[in-house]
mmCIF file of C-alpha atoms and ligand atoms in Angstrom:
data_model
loop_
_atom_site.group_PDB
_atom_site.id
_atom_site.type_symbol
_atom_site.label_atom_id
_atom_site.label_comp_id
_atom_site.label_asym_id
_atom_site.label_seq_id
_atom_site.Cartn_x
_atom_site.Cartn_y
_atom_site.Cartn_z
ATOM 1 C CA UNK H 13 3.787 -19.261 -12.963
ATOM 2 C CA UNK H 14 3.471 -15.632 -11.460
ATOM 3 C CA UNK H 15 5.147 -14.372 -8.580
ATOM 4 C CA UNK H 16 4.229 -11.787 -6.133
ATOM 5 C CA UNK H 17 5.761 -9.818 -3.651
ATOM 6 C CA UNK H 18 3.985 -8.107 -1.616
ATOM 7 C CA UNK H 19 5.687 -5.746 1.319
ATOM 8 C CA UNK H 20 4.065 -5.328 5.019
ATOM 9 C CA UNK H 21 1.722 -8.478 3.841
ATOM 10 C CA UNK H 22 1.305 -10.208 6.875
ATOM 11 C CA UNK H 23 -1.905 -8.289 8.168
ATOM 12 C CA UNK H 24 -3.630 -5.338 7.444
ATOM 13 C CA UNK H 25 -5.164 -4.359 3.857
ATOM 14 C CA UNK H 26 -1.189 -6.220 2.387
ATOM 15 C CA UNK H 27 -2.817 -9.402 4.051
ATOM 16 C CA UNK H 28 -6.229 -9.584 1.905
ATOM 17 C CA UNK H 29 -3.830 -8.618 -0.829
ATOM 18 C CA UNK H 30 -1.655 -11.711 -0.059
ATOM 19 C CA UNK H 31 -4.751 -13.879 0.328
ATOM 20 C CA UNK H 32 -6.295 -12.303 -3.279
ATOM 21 C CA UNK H 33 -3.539 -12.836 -5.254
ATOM 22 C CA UNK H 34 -3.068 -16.158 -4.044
ATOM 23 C CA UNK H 35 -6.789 -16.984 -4.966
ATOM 24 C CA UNK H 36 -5.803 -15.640 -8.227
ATOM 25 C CA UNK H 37 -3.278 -18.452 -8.812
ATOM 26 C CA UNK H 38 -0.357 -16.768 -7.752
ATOM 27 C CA UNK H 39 2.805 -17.758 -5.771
ATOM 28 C CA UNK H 40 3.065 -14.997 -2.995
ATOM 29 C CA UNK H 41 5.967 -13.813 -0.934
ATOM 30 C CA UNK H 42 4.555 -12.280 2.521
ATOM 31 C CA UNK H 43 6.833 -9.798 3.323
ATOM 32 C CA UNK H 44 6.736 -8.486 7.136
ATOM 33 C CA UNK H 45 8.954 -6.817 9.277
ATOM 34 C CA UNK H 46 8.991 -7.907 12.783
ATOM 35 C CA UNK H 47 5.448 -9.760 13.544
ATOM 36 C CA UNK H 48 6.575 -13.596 12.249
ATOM 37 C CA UNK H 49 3.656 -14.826 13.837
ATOM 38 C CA UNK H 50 1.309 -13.068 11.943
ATOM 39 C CA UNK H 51 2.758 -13.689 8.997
ATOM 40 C CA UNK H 52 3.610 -17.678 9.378
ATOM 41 C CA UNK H 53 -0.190 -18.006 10.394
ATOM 42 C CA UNK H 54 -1.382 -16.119 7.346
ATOM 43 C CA UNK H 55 1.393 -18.474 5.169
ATOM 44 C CA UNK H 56 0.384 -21.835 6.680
ATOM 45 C CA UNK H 57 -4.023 -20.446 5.960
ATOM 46 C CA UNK H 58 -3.261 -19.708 2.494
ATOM 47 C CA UNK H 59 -0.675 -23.361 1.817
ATOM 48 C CA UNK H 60 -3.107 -25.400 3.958
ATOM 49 C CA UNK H 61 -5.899 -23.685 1.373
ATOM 50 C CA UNK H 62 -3.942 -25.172 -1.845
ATOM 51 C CA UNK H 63 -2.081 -21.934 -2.527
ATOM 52 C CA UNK H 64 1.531 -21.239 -2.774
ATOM 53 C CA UNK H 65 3.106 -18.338 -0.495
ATOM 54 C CA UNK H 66 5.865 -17.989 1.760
ATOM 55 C CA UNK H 67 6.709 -15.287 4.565
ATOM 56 C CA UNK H 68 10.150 -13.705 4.019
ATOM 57 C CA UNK H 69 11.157 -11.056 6.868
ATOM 58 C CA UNK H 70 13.121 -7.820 5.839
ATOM 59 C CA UNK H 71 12.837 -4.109 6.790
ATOM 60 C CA UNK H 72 11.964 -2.304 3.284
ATOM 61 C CA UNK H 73 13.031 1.091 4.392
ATOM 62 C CA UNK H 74 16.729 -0.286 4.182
ATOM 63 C CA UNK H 75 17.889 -0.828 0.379
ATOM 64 C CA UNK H 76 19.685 -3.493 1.641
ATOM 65 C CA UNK H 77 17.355 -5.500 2.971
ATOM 66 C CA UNK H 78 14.800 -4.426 0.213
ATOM 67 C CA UNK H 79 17.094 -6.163 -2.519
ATOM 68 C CA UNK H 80 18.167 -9.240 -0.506
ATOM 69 C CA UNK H 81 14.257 -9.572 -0.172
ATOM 70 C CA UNK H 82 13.660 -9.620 -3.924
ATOM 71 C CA UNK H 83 16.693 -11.782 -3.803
ATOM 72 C CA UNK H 84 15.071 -14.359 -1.629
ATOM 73 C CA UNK H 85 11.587 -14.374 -3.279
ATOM 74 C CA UNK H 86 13.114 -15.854 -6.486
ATOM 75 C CA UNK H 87 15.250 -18.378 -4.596
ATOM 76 C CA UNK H 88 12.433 -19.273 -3.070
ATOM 77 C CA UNK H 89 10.040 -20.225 -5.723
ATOM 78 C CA UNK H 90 13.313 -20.474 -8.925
ATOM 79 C CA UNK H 91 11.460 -17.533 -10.781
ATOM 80 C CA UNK H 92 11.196 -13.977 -9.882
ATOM 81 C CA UNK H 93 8.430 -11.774 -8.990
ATOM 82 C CA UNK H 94 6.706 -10.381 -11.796
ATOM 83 C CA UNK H 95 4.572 -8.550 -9.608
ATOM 84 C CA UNK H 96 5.034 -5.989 -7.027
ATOM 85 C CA UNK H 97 2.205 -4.488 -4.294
ATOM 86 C CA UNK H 98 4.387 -1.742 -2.384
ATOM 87 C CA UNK H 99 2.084 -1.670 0.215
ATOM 88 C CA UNK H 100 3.919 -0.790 3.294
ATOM 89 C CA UNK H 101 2.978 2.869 4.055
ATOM 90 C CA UNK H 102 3.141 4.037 7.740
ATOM 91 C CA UNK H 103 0.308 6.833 8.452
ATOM 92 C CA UNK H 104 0.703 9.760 10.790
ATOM 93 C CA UNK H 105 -1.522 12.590 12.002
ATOM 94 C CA UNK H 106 0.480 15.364 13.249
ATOM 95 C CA UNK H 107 0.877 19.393 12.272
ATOM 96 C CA UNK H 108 4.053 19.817 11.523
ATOM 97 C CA UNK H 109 4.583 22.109 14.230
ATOM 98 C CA UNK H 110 4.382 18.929 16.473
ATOM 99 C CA UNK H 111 6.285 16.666 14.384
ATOM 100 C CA UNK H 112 10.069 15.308 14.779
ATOM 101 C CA UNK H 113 12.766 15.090 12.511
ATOM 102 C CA UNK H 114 12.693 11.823 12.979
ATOM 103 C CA UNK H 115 9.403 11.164 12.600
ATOM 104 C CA UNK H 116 9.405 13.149 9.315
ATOM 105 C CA UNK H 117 12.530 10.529 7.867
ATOM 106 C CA UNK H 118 10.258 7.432 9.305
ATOM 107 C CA UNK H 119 7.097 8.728 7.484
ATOM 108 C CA UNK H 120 9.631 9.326 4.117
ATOM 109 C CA UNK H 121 11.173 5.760 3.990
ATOM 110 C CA UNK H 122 7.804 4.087 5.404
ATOM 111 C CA UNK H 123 6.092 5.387 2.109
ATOM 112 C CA UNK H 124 8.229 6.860 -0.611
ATOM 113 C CA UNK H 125 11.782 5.284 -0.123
ATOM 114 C CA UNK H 126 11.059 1.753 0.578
ATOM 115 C CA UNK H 127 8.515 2.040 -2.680
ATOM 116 C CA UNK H 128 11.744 2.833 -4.189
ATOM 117 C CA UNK H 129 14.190 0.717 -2.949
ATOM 118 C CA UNK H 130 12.410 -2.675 -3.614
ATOM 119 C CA UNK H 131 10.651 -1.194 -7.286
ATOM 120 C CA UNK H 132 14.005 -0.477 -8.179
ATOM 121 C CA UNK H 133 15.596 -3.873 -6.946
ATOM 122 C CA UNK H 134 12.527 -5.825 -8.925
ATOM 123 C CA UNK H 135 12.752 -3.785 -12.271
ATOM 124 C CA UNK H 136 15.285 -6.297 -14.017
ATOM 125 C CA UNK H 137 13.432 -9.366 -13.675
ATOM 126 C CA UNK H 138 10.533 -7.598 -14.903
ATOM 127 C CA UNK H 139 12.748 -6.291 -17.753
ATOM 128 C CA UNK H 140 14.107 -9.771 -18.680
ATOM 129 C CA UNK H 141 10.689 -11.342 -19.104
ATOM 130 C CA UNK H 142 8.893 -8.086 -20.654
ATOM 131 C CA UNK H 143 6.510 -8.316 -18.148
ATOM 132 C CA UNK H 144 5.821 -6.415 -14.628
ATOM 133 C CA UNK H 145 3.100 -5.053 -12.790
ATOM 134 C CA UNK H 146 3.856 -2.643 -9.649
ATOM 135 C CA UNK H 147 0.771 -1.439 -7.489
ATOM 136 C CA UNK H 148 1.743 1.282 -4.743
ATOM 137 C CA UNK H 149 -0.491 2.074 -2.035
ATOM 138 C CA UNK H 150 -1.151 5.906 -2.211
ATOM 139 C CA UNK H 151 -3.704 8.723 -1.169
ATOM 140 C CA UNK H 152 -6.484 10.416 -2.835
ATOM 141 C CA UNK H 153 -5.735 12.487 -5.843
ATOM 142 C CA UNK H 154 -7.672 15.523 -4.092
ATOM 143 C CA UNK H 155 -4.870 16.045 -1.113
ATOM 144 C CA UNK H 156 -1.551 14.921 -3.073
ATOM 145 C CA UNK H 157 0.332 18.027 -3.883
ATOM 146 C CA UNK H 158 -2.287 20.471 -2.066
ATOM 147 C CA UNK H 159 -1.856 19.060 1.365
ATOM 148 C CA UNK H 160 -4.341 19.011 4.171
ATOM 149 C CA UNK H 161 -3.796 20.075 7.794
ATOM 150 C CA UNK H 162 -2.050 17.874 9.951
ATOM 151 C CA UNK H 163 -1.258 15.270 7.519
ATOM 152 C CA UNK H 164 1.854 16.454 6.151
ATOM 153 C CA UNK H 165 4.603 14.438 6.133
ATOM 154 C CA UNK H 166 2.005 11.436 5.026
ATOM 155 C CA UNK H 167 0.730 13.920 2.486
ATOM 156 C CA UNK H 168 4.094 14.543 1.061
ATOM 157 C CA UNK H 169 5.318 11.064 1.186
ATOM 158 C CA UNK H 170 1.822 9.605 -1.094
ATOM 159 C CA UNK H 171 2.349 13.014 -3.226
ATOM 160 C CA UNK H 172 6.362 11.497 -3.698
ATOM 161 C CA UNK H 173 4.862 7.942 -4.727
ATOM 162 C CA UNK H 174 2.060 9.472 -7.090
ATOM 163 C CA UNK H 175 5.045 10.991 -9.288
ATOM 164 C CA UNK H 176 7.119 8.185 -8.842
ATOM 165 C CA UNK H 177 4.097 5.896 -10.099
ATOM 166 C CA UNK H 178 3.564 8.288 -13.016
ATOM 167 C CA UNK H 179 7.521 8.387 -13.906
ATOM 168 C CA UNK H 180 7.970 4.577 -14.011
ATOM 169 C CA UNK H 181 5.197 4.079 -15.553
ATOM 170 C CA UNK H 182 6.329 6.285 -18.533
ATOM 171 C CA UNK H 183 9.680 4.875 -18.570
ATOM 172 C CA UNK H 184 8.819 1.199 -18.321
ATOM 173 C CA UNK H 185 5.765 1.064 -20.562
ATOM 174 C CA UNK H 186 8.608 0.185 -23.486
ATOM 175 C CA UNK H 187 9.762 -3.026 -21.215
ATOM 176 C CA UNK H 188 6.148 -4.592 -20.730
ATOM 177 C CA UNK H 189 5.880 -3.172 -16.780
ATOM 178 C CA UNK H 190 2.789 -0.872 -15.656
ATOM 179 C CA UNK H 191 2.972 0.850 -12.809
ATOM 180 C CA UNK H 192 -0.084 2.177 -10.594
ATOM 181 C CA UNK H 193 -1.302 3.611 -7.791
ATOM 182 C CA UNK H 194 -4.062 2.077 -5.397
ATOM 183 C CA UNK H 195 -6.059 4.830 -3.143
ATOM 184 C CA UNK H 196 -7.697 3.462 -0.035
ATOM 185 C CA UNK H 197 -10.309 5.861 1.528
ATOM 186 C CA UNK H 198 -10.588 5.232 5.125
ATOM 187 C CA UNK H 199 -10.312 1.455 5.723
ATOM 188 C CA UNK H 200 -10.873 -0.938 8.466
ATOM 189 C CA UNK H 201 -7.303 -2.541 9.109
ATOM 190 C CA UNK H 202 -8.231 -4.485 12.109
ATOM 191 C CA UNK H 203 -6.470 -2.755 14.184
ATOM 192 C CA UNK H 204 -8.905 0.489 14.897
ATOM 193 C CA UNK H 205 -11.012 0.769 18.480
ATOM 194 C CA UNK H 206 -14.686 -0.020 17.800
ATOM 195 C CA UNK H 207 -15.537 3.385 18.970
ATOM 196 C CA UNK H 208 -13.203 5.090 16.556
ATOM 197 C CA UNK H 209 -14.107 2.591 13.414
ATOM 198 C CA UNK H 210 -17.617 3.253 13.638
ATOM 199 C CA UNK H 211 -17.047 7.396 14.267
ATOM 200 C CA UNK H 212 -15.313 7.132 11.036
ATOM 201 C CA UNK H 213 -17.497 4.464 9.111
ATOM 202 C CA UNK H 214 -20.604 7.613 9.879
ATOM 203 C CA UNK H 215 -18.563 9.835 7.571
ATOM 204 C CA UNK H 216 -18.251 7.527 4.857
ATOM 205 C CA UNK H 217 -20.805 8.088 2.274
ATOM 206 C CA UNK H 218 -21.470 4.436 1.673
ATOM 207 C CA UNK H 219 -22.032 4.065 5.131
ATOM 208 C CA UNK H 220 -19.162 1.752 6.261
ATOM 209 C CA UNK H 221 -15.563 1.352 6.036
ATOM 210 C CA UNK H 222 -14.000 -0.020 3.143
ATOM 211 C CA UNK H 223 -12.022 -3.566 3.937
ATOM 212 C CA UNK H 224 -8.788 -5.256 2.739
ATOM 213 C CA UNK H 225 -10.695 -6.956 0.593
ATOM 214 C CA UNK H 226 -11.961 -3.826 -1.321
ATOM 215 C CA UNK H 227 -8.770 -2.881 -1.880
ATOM 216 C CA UNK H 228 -7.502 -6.541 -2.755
ATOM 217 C CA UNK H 229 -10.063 -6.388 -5.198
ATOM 218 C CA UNK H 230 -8.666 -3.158 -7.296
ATOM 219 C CA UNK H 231 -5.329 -4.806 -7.016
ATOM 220 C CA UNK H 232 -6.667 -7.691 -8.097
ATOM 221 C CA UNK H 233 -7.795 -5.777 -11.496
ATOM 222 C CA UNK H 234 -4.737 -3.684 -11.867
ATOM 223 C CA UNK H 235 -2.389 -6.808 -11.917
ATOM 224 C CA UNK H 236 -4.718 -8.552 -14.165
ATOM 225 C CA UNK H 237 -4.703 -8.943 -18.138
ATOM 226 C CA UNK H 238 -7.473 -6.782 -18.089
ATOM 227 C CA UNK H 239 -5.083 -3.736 -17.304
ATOM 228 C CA UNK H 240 -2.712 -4.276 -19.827
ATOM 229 C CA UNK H 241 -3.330 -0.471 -21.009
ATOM 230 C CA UNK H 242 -3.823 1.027 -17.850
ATOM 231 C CA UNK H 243 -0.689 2.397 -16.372
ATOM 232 C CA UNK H 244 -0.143 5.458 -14.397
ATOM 233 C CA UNK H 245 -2.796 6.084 -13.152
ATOM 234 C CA UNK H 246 -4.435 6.130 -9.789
ATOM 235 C CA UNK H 247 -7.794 4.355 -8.600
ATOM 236 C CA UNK H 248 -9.527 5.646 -5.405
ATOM 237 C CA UNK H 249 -11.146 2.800 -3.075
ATOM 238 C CA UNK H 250 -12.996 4.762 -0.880
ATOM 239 C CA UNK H 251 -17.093 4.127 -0.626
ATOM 240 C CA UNK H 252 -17.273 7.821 -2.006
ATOM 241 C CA UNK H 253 -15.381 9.836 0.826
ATOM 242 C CA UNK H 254 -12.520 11.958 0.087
ATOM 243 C CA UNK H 255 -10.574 14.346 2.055
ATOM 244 C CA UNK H 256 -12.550 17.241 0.330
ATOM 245 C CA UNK H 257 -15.979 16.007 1.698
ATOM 246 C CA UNK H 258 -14.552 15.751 5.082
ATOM 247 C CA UNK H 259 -17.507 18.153 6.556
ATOM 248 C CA UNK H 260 -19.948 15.885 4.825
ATOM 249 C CA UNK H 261 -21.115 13.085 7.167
ATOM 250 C CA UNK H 262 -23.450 9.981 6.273
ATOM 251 C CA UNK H 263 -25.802 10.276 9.235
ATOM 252 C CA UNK H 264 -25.507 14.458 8.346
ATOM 253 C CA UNK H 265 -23.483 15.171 11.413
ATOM 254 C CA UNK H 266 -21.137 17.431 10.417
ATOM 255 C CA UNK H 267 -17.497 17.108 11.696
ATOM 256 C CA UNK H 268 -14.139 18.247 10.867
ATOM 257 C CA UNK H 269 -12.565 14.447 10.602
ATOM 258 C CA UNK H 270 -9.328 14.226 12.084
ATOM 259 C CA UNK H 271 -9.439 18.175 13.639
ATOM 260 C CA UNK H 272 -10.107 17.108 17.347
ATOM 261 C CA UNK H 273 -7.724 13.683 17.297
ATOM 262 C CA UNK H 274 -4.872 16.141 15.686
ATOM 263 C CA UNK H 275 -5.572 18.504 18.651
ATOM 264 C CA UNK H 276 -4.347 15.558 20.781
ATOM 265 C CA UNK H 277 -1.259 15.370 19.456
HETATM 266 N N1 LIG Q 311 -5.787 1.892 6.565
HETATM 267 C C1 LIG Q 311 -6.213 2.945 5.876
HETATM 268 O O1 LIG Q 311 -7.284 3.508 6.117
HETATM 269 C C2 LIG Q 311 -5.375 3.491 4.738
HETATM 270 C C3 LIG Q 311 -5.820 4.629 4.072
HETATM 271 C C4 LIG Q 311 -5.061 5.129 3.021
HETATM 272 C C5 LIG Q 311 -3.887 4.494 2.660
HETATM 273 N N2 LIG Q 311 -3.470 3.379 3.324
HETATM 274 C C6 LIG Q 311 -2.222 2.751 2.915
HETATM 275 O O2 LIG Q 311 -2.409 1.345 2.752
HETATM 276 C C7 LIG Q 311 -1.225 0.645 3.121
HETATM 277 C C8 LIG Q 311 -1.511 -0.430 4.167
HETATM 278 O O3 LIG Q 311 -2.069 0.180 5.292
HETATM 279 P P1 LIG Q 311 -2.509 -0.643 6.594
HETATM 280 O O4 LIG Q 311 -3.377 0.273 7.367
HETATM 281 O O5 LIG Q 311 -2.996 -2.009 6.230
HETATM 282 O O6 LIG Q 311 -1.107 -0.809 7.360
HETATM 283 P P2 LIG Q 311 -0.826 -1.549 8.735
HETATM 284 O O7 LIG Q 311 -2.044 -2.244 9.258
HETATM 285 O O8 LIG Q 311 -0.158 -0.550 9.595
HETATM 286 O O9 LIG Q 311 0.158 -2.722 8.288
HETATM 287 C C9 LIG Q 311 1.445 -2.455 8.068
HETATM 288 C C10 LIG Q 311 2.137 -3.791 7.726
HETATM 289 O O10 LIG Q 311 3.357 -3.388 7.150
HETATM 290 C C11 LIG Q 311 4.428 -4.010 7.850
HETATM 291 N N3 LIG Q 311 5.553 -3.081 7.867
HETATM 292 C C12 LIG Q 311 5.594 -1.842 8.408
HETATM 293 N N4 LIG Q 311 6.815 -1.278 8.196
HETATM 294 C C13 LIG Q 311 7.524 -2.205 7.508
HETATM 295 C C14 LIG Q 311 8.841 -2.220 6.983
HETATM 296 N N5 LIG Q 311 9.650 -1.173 7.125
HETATM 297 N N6 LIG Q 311 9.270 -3.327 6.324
HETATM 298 C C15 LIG Q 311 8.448 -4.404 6.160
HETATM 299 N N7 LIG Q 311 7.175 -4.440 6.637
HETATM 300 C C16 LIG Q 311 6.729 -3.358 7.303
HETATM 301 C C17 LIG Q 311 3.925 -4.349 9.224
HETATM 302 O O11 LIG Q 311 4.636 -5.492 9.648
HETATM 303 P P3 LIG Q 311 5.279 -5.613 11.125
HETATM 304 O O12 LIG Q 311 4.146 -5.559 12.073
HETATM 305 O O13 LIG Q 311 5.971 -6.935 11.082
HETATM 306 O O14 LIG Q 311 6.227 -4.426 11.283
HETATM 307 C C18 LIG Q 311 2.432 -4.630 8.939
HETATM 308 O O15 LIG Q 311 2.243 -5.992 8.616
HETATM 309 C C19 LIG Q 311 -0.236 1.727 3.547
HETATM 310 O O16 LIG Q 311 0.574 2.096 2.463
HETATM 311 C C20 LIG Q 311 -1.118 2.884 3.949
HETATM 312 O O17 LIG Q 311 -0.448 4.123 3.870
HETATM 313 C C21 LIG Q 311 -4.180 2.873 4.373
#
């Protein structure tokens, strides 16, 4: 039997995740933060469907909370999780002139600490049994480190899980554990105006939006036997956009995506 835990899995890209790895035979705890509904709905689809899953509520960004949550997962289904989707990852768009302390901290422990806290609290079991898989939801290899304006703080937070990703995944190759990074281009998370997801889906070389599903389905490969050797590494979901072609539209209108929502801000 394999476990999964997967944080912020209630809706969202972390919900087609849930509902993939379920398909894929696994037991799956739906972690969520404050929206039960959402994530006892998604619980009682995927039991109803045959699978296994249960929804377990706990704020990752306190360590706390993160362990207790690995905790509960193995009391839960008597074995613990053997495979970890960090997928919780709050996005901002804001130059930094315009953004708050505390906004800066929330966009830290939304993406980098709360990867942290609940890796590190899942790294034993995975140790014990010789066997682990962590996926981290991250951001394009072409703005890590270098930065782009007005994403910042989100820039620096994906840039802090890229070398966490590569670190554990050097120290924990010995114990049977890979550790990757998932890159989502710009994806549909159900939650965009129509207006805005179809502005966006023009600038997307493939012509549309990439879904939970497309994502789901490079998770579904990394935490597969089929990616026993590949750790460390980061694989970009994104229908062929990247921050870098941001002046390169699909209908040829060129815009500078993001530039006039960040002068909102
Ligand atoms: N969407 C994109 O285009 C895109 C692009 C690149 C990267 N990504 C990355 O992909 C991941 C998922 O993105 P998304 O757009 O699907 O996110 P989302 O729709 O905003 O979903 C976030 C989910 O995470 C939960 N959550 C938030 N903070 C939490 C916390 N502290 N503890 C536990 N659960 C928490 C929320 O639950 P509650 O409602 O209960 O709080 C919600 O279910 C993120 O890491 C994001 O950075 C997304």
């Amino acid at each position: 039997m394999r476990v999964a835990l997967v944080t912020g899995g209630a809706r969202g890209i972390g919900a087609a995740l849930c509902e993939r790895l379920v398909a894929d035979g696994m037991h799956v705890a739906v972690n969520y933060r404050s929206d039960a509904a959402s994530a006892e709905s998604l619980v009682d689809r995927l039991c109803s469907a045959g699978g296994q899953a249960v929804a377990l509520r706990a704020d990752v960004c306190d360590p706390e909370q993160a362990q207790h949550l690995v905790r509960a997962t193995a009391e839960h289904f008597g074995v613990g999780a053997t495979v970890l989707v960090n997928n919780v990852g709050e996005f901002t768009l804001s130059p930094v002139a315009a953004t708050s302390a505390r906004r800066w901290d929330s966009i830290m422990d939304s993406n980098l600490n709360s990867t942290f806290y609940v890796t590190r609290a899942v790294l034993p079991t995975m140790r014990e049994r010789r066997y682990g898989r962590v996926v981290n939801l991250g951001l394009s290899p072409t703005v890590l480190v270098r930065g782009a304006p007005n994403i910042a703080a989100y820039a620096v937070a994906k840039t802090g899980v890229a070398v966490l990703t590569r670190s554990l995944a050097a120290e924990e190759a010995r114990h049977g554990i890979t550790v990757n990074c998932v890159a989502p281009g710009l994806i549909d998370n159900g939650h965009l105006p129509p207006e805005q997801a179809a502005w966006m889906a023009r600038r997307v070389p493939a012509g549309r939006l990439g879904t939970g599903r497309d994502i789901a389905e490079a998770v579904a490969f990394l935490v597969s036997d089929r990616a026993d050797y590949v750790s460390g590494t980061t694989l970009t979901v994104s229908g062929g956009w990247d921050w870098e072609d941001r002046t390169v539209a699909h209908d040829g209108e060129v815009t500078e995506l993001f530039e006039d929502e960040a002068a909102n801000v």
